[in-house]
Amino acid sequence: MADISLVPAPVLGGFQQTFATCSLAERIDIALISIAIPRQGKDALTQGISARWALDMPGATKMTQANGLRAIPLTADQFLLAFTPENERTEASVQADLEGIGYTTVQTDAWVILELSGKGSIAALERICPLDLDLEVFPNESASRTVMDHLGVLIARLADDRFWLMSARSSAASFLHAVDTSCRWSAI
């Protein structure tokens, strides 16, 4: 029998680019698991993630984080759980933790995550993102679905000038082109 080992293959090859006032990089170290709330199960799931992970449920546009886990809202009854490998969690361990109180689906290979950071990040986003990203309107730890260059995107604000831009893996090259072009033209 052949000795086969699997290695992760970043969809954009681990893209990283630094511009004059911002940086753009593919995040290949983030695991994503969607968690759906069962019908009439919000209270049980809320209590479960609080007891197991000390994590609060995300709000409609507000992320929560604790112990290396980040809950990113998707819909009224679903959110993404994001974490890095140092967290020592797996899809199986999350499923075990949520058995009977939440439905899980691995999403790591379904999304591409670009991290945009630096003082020029807002200028770059203003060209392609229709959301008002003023800190009073879209504060740190906010998340929202939107479009960028006609592509569906989930934007998460991690800090004043640090964002995760998430889109479907199937359109990753087009998404990178849109964001990269905006950075090149506006973050000078």
PDB file of N, CA and C in Angstrom, residues 3-80:
ATOM      1  N   ASP A   3       2.270   4.903   0.715  1.00  0.00           N
ATOM      2  CA  ASP A   3       2.273   5.792   1.876  1.00  0.00           C
ATOM      3  C   ASP A   3       1.897   7.192   1.384  1.00  0.00           C
ATOM      4  N   ILE A   4       0.679   7.612   1.702  1.00  0.00           N
ATOM      5  CA  ILE A   4       0.166   8.892   1.214  1.00  0.00           C
ATOM      6  C   ILE A   4      -0.028   9.838   2.384  1.00  0.00           C
ATOM      7  N   SER A   5       0.425  11.054   2.204  1.00  0.00           N
ATOM      8  CA  SER A   5       0.150  12.071   3.221  1.00  0.00           C
ATOM      9  C   SER A   5      -0.501  13.267   2.531  1.00  0.00           C
ATOM     10  N   LEU A   6      -1.459  13.842   3.212  1.00  0.00           N
ATOM     11  CA  LEU A   6      -2.166  14.997   2.674  1.00  0.00           C
ATOM     12  C   LEU A   6      -1.582  16.273   3.262  1.00  0.00           C
ATOM     13  N   VAL A   7      -1.458  17.272   2.431  1.00  0.00           N
ATOM     14  CA  VAL A   7      -0.978  18.572   2.892  1.00  0.00           C
ATOM     15  C   VAL A   7      -1.961  19.636   2.407  1.00  0.00           C
ATOM     16  N   PRO A   8      -2.140  20.691   3.181  1.00  0.00           N
ATOM     17  CA  PRO A   8      -3.066  21.740   2.749  1.00  0.00           C
ATOM     18  C   PRO A   8      -2.550  22.450   1.503  1.00  0.00           C
ATOM     19  N   ALA A   9      -3.473  22.820   0.645  1.00  0.00           N
ATOM     20  CA  ALA A   9      -3.126  23.540  -0.576  1.00  0.00           C
ATOM     21  C   ALA A   9      -3.894  24.857  -0.593  1.00  0.00           C
ATOM     22  N   PRO A  10      -3.236  25.940  -0.222  1.00  0.00           N
ATOM     23  CA  PRO A  10      -3.934  27.227  -0.221  1.00  0.00           C
ATOM     24  C   PRO A  10      -4.410  27.576  -1.628  1.00  0.00           C
ATOM     25  N   VAL A  11      -5.644  28.015  -1.731  1.00  0.00           N
ATOM     26  CA  VAL A  11      -6.247  28.281  -3.032  1.00  0.00           C
ATOM     27  C   VAL A  11      -5.510  29.381  -3.794  1.00  0.00           C
ATOM     28  N   LEU A  12      -4.936  30.342  -3.090  1.00  0.00           N
ATOM     29  CA  LEU A  12      -4.211  31.439  -3.735  1.00  0.00           C
ATOM     30  C   LEU A  12      -2.699  31.310  -3.556  1.00  0.00           C
ATOM     31  N   GLY A  13      -2.250  30.118  -3.167  1.00  0.00           N
ATOM     32  CA  GLY A  13      -0.816  29.877  -3.023  1.00  0.00           C
ATOM     33  C   GLY A  13      -0.168  30.609  -1.867  1.00  0.00           C
ATOM     34  N   GLY A  14      -0.956  31.009  -0.876  1.00  0.00           N
ATOM     35  CA  GLY A  14      -0.399  31.742   0.261  1.00  0.00           C
ATOM     36  C   GLY A  14      -0.068  33.184  -0.087  1.00  0.00           C
ATOM     37  N   PHE A  15      -0.846  33.793  -0.951  1.00  0.00           N
ATOM     38  CA  PHE A  15      -0.620  35.162  -1.432  1.00  0.00           C
ATOM     39  C   PHE A  15      -0.331  36.129  -0.287  1.00  0.00           C
ATOM     40  N   GLN A  16       0.695  36.966  -0.473  1.00  0.00           N
ATOM     41  CA  GLN A  16       1.021  38.052   0.462  1.00  0.00           C
ATOM     42  C   GLN A  16       1.577  39.216  -0.347  1.00  0.00           C
ATOM     43  N   GLN A  17       1.066  40.408  -0.078  1.00  0.00           N
ATOM     44  CA  GLN A  17       1.560  41.598  -0.774  1.00  0.00           C
ATOM     45  C   GLN A  17       1.503  42.777   0.181  1.00  0.00           C
ATOM     46  N   THR A  18       2.579  43.535   0.219  1.00  0.00           N
ATOM     47  CA  THR A  18       2.607  44.760   1.011  1.00  0.00           C
ATOM     48  C   THR A  18       2.619  45.939   0.054  1.00  0.00           C
ATOM     49  N   PHE A  19       1.704  46.860   0.286  1.00  0.00           N
ATOM     50  CA  PHE A  19       1.600  48.078  -0.504  1.00  0.00           C
ATOM     51  C   PHE A  19       2.136  49.224   0.344  1.00  0.00           C
ATOM     52  N   ALA A  20       2.081  50.433  -0.161  1.00  0.00           N
ATOM     53  CA  ALA A  20       2.621  51.579   0.576  1.00  0.00           C
ATOM     54  C   ALA A  20       1.940  51.772   1.926  1.00  0.00           C
ATOM     55  N   THR A  21       0.619  51.588   1.988  1.00  0.00           N
ATOM     56  CA  THR A  21      -0.093  51.884   3.234  1.00  0.00           C
ATOM     57  C   THR A  21      -0.944  50.735   3.763  1.00  0.00           C
ATOM     58  N   CYS A  22      -0.849  49.566   3.131  1.00  0.00           N
ATOM     59  CA  CYS A  22      -1.606  48.414   3.634  1.00  0.00           C
ATOM     60  C   CYS A  22      -0.952  47.116   3.181  1.00  0.00           C
ATOM     61  N   SER A  23      -1.399  46.038   3.792  1.00  0.00           N
ATOM     62  CA  SER A  23      -0.922  44.699   3.443  1.00  0.00           C
ATOM     63  C   SER A  23      -2.124  43.807   3.190  1.00  0.00           C
ATOM     64  N   LEU A  24      -1.963  42.877   2.263  1.00  0.00           N
ATOM     65  CA  LEU A  24      -3.011  41.933   1.912  1.00  0.00           C
ATOM     66  C   LEU A  24      -2.404  40.542   1.912  1.00  0.00           C
ATOM     67  N   ALA A  25      -3.037  39.609   2.622  1.00  0.00           N
ATOM     68  CA  ALA A  25      -2.487  38.256   2.709  1.00  0.00           C
ATOM     69  C   ALA A  25      -3.604  37.232   2.801  1.00  0.00           C
ATOM     70  N   GLU A  26      -3.389  36.102   2.139  1.00  0.00           N
ATOM     71  CA  GLU A  26      -4.307  34.975   2.286  1.00  0.00           C
ATOM     72  C   GLU A  26      -4.049  34.334   3.640  1.00  0.00           C
ATOM     73  N   ARG A  27      -5.091  34.145   4.422  1.00  0.00           N
ATOM     74  CA  ARG A  27      -4.967  33.456   5.709  1.00  0.00           C
ATOM     75  C   ARG A  27      -5.213  31.976   5.466  1.00  0.00           C
ATOM     76  N   ILE A  28      -4.168  31.192   5.606  1.00  0.00           N
ATOM     77  CA  ILE A  28      -4.281  29.757   5.360  1.00  0.00           C
ATOM     78  C   ILE A  28      -4.294  28.965   6.660  1.00  0.00           C
ATOM     79  N   ASP A  29      -4.245  29.669   7.774  1.00  0.00           N
ATOM     80  CA  ASP A  29      -4.156  29.007   9.076  1.00  0.00           C
ATOM     81  C   ASP A  29      -5.473  29.016   9.848  1.00  0.00           C
ATOM     82  N   ILE A  30      -6.556  29.442   9.226  1.00  0.00           N
ATOM     83  CA  ILE A  30      -7.837  29.562   9.917  1.00  0.00           C
ATOM     84  C   ILE A  30      -8.746  28.391   9.541  1.00  0.00           C
ATOM     85  N   ALA A  31      -9.218  27.674  10.540  1.00  0.00           N
ATOM     86  CA  ALA A  31     -10.232  26.642  10.327  1.00  0.00           C
ATOM     87  C   ALA A  31     -11.601  27.279  10.514  1.00  0.00           C
ATOM     88  N   LEU A  32     -12.554  26.858   9.701  1.00  0.00           N
ATOM     89  CA  LEU A  32     -13.919  27.386   9.773  1.00  0.00           C
ATOM     90  C   LEU A  32     -14.919  26.241   9.882  1.00  0.00           C
ATOM     91  N   ILE A  33     -15.809  26.352  10.838  1.00  0.00           N
ATOM     92  CA  ILE A  33     -16.893  25.386  10.992  1.00  0.00           C
ATOM     93  C   ILE A  33     -18.184  26.171  11.145  1.00  0.00           C
ATOM     94  N   SER A  34     -19.164  25.861  10.299  1.00  0.00           N
ATOM     95  CA  SER A  34     -20.453  26.533  10.472  1.00  0.00           C
ATOM     96  C   SER A  34     -21.237  25.797  11.549  1.00  0.00           C
ATOM     97  N   ILE A  35     -21.921  26.570  12.358  1.00  0.00           N
ATOM     98  CA  ILE A  35     -22.751  26.020  13.428  1.00  0.00           C
ATOM     99  C   ILE A  35     -24.159  26.562  13.228  1.00  0.00           C
ATOM    100  N   ALA A  36     -25.100  25.635  13.041  1.00  0.00           N
ATOM    101  CA  ALA A  36     -26.501  26.008  12.867  1.00  0.00           C
ATOM    102  C   ALA A  36     -27.263  25.700  14.145  1.00  0.00           C
ATOM    103  N   ILE A  37     -28.172  26.591  14.463  1.00  0.00           N
ATOM    104  CA  ILE A  37     -28.991  26.442  15.668  1.00  0.00           C
ATOM    105  C   ILE A  37     -30.201  25.577  15.328  1.00  0.00           C
ATOM    106  N   PRO A  38     -30.394  24.482  16.044  1.00  0.00           N
ATOM    107  CA  PRO A  38     -31.584  23.665  15.800  1.00  0.00           C
ATOM    108  C   PRO A  38     -32.862  24.456  16.102  1.00  0.00           C
ATOM    109  N   ARG A  39     -33.939  24.028  15.500  1.00  0.00           N
ATOM    110  CA  ARG A  39     -35.232  24.677  15.745  1.00  0.00           C
ATOM    111  C   ARG A  39     -35.528  24.692  17.237  1.00  0.00           C
ATOM    112  N   GLN A  40     -35.833  25.844  17.758  1.00  0.00           N
ATOM    113  CA  GLN A  40     -36.128  26.068  19.174  1.00  0.00           C
ATOM    114  C   GLN A  40     -34.958  25.643  20.076  1.00  0.00           C
ATOM    115  N   GLY A  41     -33.737  25.733  19.544  1.00  0.00           N
ATOM    116  CA  GLY A  41     -32.580  25.297  20.311  1.00  0.00           C
ATOM    117  C   GLY A  41     -31.585  26.393  20.644  1.00  0.00           C
ATOM    118  N   LYS A  42     -31.974  27.653  20.451  1.00  0.00           N
ATOM    119  CA  LYS A  42     -31.026  28.750  20.677  1.00  0.00           C
ATOM    120  C   LYS A  42     -30.551  28.804  22.124  1.00  0.00           C
ATOM    121  N   ASP A  43     -31.454  28.636  23.079  1.00  0.00           N
ATOM    122  CA  ASP A  43     -31.057  28.706  24.489  1.00  0.00           C
ATOM    123  C   ASP A  43     -30.067  27.600  24.840  1.00  0.00           C
ATOM    124  N   ALA A  44     -30.321  26.383  24.367  1.00  0.00           N
ATOM    125  CA  ALA A  44     -29.427  25.257  24.664  1.00  0.00           C
ATOM    126  C   ALA A  44     -28.049  25.479  24.047  1.00  0.00           C
ATOM    127  N   LEU A  45     -28.012  25.959  22.804  1.00  0.00           N
ATOM    128  CA  LEU A  45     -26.725  26.213  22.154  1.00  0.00           C
ATOM    129  C   LEU A  45     -25.998  27.366  22.836  1.00  0.00           C
ATOM    130  N   THR A  46     -26.716  28.412  23.180  1.00  0.00           N
ATOM    131  CA  THR A  46     -26.116  29.555  23.880  1.00  0.00           C
ATOM    132  C   THR A  46     -25.470  29.105  25.180  1.00  0.00           C
ATOM    133  N   GLN A  47     -26.186  28.322  25.953  1.00  0.00           N
ATOM    134  CA  GLN A  47     -25.653  27.814  27.222  1.00  0.00           C
ATOM    135  C   GLN A  47     -24.495  26.848  26.985  1.00  0.00           C
ATOM    136  N   GLY A  48     -24.602  26.028  25.944  1.00  0.00           N
ATOM    137  CA  GLY A  48     -23.560  25.048  25.647  1.00  0.00           C
ATOM    138  C   GLY A  48     -22.235  25.672  25.265  1.00  0.00           C
ATOM    139  N   ILE A  49     -22.263  26.657  24.366  1.00  0.00           N
ATOM    140  CA  ILE A  49     -20.984  27.259  23.972  1.00  0.00           C
ATOM    141  C   ILE A  49     -20.412  28.115  25.096  1.00  0.00           C
ATOM    142  N   SER A  50     -21.275  28.648  25.923  1.00  0.00           N
ATOM    143  CA  SER A  50     -20.797  29.410  27.077  1.00  0.00           C
ATOM    144  C   SER A  50     -20.120  28.478  28.080  1.00  0.00           C
ATOM    145  N   ALA A  51     -20.745  27.356  28.373  1.00  0.00           N
ATOM    146  CA  ALA A  51     -20.195  26.412  29.353  1.00  0.00           C
ATOM    147  C   ALA A  51     -18.933  25.722  28.838  1.00  0.00           C
ATOM    148  N   ARG A  52     -18.922  25.329  27.563  1.00  0.00           N
ATOM    149  CA  ARG A  52     -17.798  24.567  27.018  1.00  0.00           C
ATOM    150  C   ARG A  52     -16.613  25.443  26.619  1.00  0.00           C
ATOM    151  N   TRP A  53     -16.906  26.615  26.063  1.00  0.00           N
ATOM    152  CA  TRP A  53     -15.844  27.437  25.489  1.00  0.00           C
ATOM    153  C   TRP A  53     -15.772  28.843  26.074  1.00  0.00           C
ATOM    154  N   ALA A  54     -16.640  29.204  26.987  1.00  0.00           N
ATOM    155  CA  ALA A  54     -16.742  30.568  27.533  1.00  0.00           C
ATOM    156  C   ALA A  54     -16.964  31.583  26.414  1.00  0.00           C
ATOM    157  N   LEU A  55     -17.713  31.168  25.394  1.00  0.00           N
ATOM    158  CA  LEU A  55     -17.965  31.981  24.210  1.00  0.00           C
ATOM    159  C   LEU A  55     -19.428  32.402  24.182  1.00  0.00           C
ATOM    160  N   ASP A  56     -19.671  33.681  23.920  1.00  0.00           N
ATOM    161  CA  ASP A  56     -21.037  34.175  23.777  1.00  0.00           C
ATOM    162  C   ASP A  56     -21.507  33.974  22.345  1.00  0.00           C
ATOM    163  N   MET A  57     -22.818  33.895  22.173  1.00  0.00           N
ATOM    164  CA  MET A  57     -23.394  33.833  20.828  1.00  0.00           C
ATOM    165  C   MET A  57     -23.133  35.166  20.130  1.00  0.00           C
ATOM    166  N   PRO A  58     -22.836  35.135  18.839  1.00  0.00           N
ATOM    167  CA  PRO A  58     -22.667  36.401  18.123  1.00  0.00           C
ATOM    168  C   PRO A  58     -24.014  37.079  17.918  1.00  0.00           C
ATOM    169  N   GLY A  59     -23.976  38.393  17.768  1.00  0.00           N
ATOM    170  CA  GLY A  59     -25.187  39.143  17.456  1.00  0.00           C
ATOM    171  C   GLY A  59     -25.390  39.188  15.953  1.00  0.00           C
ATOM    172  N   ALA A  60     -26.373  39.922  15.503  1.00  0.00           N
ATOM    173  CA  ALA A  60     -26.680  39.996  14.073  1.00  0.00           C
ATOM    174  C   ALA A  60     -25.493  40.505  13.255  1.00  0.00           C
ATOM    175  N   THR A  61     -24.744  41.452  13.810  1.00  0.00           N
ATOM    176  CA  THR A  61     -23.570  41.998  13.115  1.00  0.00           C
ATOM    177  C   THR A  61     -22.358  42.067  14.036  1.00  0.00           C
ATOM    178  N   LYS A  62     -22.398  41.369  15.140  1.00  0.00           N
ATOM    179  CA  LYS A  62     -21.341  41.468  16.153  1.00  0.00           C
ATOM    180  C   LYS A  62     -20.696  40.105  16.391  1.00  0.00           C
ATOM    181  N   MET A  63     -19.376  40.044  16.203  1.00  0.00           N
ATOM    182  CA  MET A  63     -18.629  38.823  16.496  1.00  0.00           C
ATOM    183  C   MET A  63     -18.371  38.729  17.991  1.00  0.00           C
ATOM    184  N   THR A  64     -18.086  37.525  18.440  1.00  0.00           N
ATOM    185  CA  THR A  64     -17.623  37.322  19.807  1.00  0.00           C
ATOM    186  C   THR A  64     -16.371  36.464  19.738  1.00  0.00           C
ATOM    187  N   GLN A  65     -15.550  36.537  20.784  1.00  0.00           N
ATOM    188  CA  GLN A  65     -14.354  35.699  20.816  1.00  0.00           C
ATOM    189  C   GLN A  65     -13.980  35.366  22.244  1.00  0.00           C
ATOM    190  N   ALA A  66     -13.380  34.192  22.402  1.00  0.00           N
ATOM    191  CA  ALA A  66     -12.880  33.736  23.700  1.00  0.00           C
ATOM    192  C   ALA A  66     -12.013  32.509  23.469  1.00  0.00           C
ATOM    193  N   ASN A  67     -10.934  32.419  24.215  1.00  0.00           N
ATOM    194  CA  ASN A  67     -10.074  31.231  24.203  1.00  0.00           C
ATOM    195  C   ASN A  67      -9.648  30.798  22.800  1.00  0.00           C
ATOM    196  N   GLY A  68      -9.304  31.755  21.962  1.00  0.00           N
ATOM    197  CA  GLY A  68      -8.829  31.431  20.619  1.00  0.00           C
ATOM    198  C   GLY A  68      -9.923  31.079  19.626  1.00  0.00           C
ATOM    199  N   LEU A  69     -11.168  31.220  20.024  1.00  0.00           N
ATOM    200  CA  LEU A  69     -12.305  30.955  19.140  1.00  0.00           C
ATOM    201  C   LEU A  69     -12.981  32.273  18.790  1.00  0.00           C
ATOM    202  N   ARG A  70     -13.435  32.382  17.562  1.00  0.00           N
ATOM    203  CA  ARG A  70     -14.167  33.576  17.133  1.00  0.00           C
ATOM    204  C   ARG A  70     -15.471  33.117  16.491  1.00  0.00           C
ATOM    205  N   ALA A  71     -16.593  33.665  16.952  1.00  0.00           N
ATOM    206  CA  ALA A  71     -17.908  33.376  16.379  1.00  0.00           C
ATOM    207  C   ALA A  71     -18.293  34.532  15.464  1.00  0.00           C
ATOM    208  N   ILE A  72     -18.499  34.220  14.180  1.00  0.00           N
ATOM    209  CA  ILE A  72     -18.804  35.226  13.166  1.00  0.00           C
ATOM    210  C   ILE A  72     -20.231  34.989  12.671  1.00  0.00           C
ATOM    211  N   PRO A  73     -21.123  35.974  12.824  1.00  0.00           N
ATOM    212  CA  PRO A  73     -22.518  35.756  12.423  1.00  0.00           C
ATOM    213  C   PRO A  73     -22.678  35.599  10.912  1.00  0.00           C
ATOM    214  N   LEU A  74     -23.549  34.665  10.525  1.00  0.00           N
ATOM    215  CA  LEU A  74     -23.894  34.477   9.114  1.00  0.00           C
ATOM    216  C   LEU A  74     -25.354  34.828   8.856  1.00  0.00           C
ATOM    217  N   THR A  75     -26.248  34.181   9.607  1.00  0.00           N
ATOM    218  CA  THR A  75     -27.685  34.416   9.495  1.00  0.00           C
ATOM    219  C   THR A  75     -28.260  34.412  10.904  1.00  0.00           C
ATOM    220  N   ALA A  76     -29.578  34.541  10.994  1.00  0.00           N
ATOM    221  CA  ALA A  76     -30.220  34.569  12.313  1.00  0.00           C
ATOM    222  C   ALA A  76     -30.013  33.269  13.086  1.00  0.00           C
ATOM    223  N   ASP A  77     -29.809  32.166  12.370  1.00  0.00           N
ATOM    224  CA  ASP A  77     -29.676  30.881  13.058  1.00  0.00           C
ATOM    225  C   ASP A  77     -28.395  30.131  12.701  1.00  0.00           C
ATOM    226  N   GLN A  78     -27.374  30.855  12.275  1.00  0.00           N
ATOM    227  CA  GLN A  78     -26.122  30.196  11.895  1.00  0.00           C
ATOM    228  C   GLN A  78     -24.947  31.161  12.056  1.00  0.00           C
ATOM    229  N   PHE A  79     -23.803  30.606  12.466  1.00  0.00           N
ATOM    230  CA  PHE A  79     -22.581  31.399  12.555  1.00  0.00           C
ATOM    231  C   PHE A  79     -21.387  30.529  12.214  1.00  0.00           C
ATOM    232  N   LEU A  80     -20.270  31.175  11.919  1.00  0.00           N
ATOM    233  CA  LEU A  80     -19.015  30.472  11.664  1.00  0.00           C
ATOM    234  C   LEU A  80     -18.173  30.495  12.920  1.00  0.00           C
TER     235      LEU A  80
END
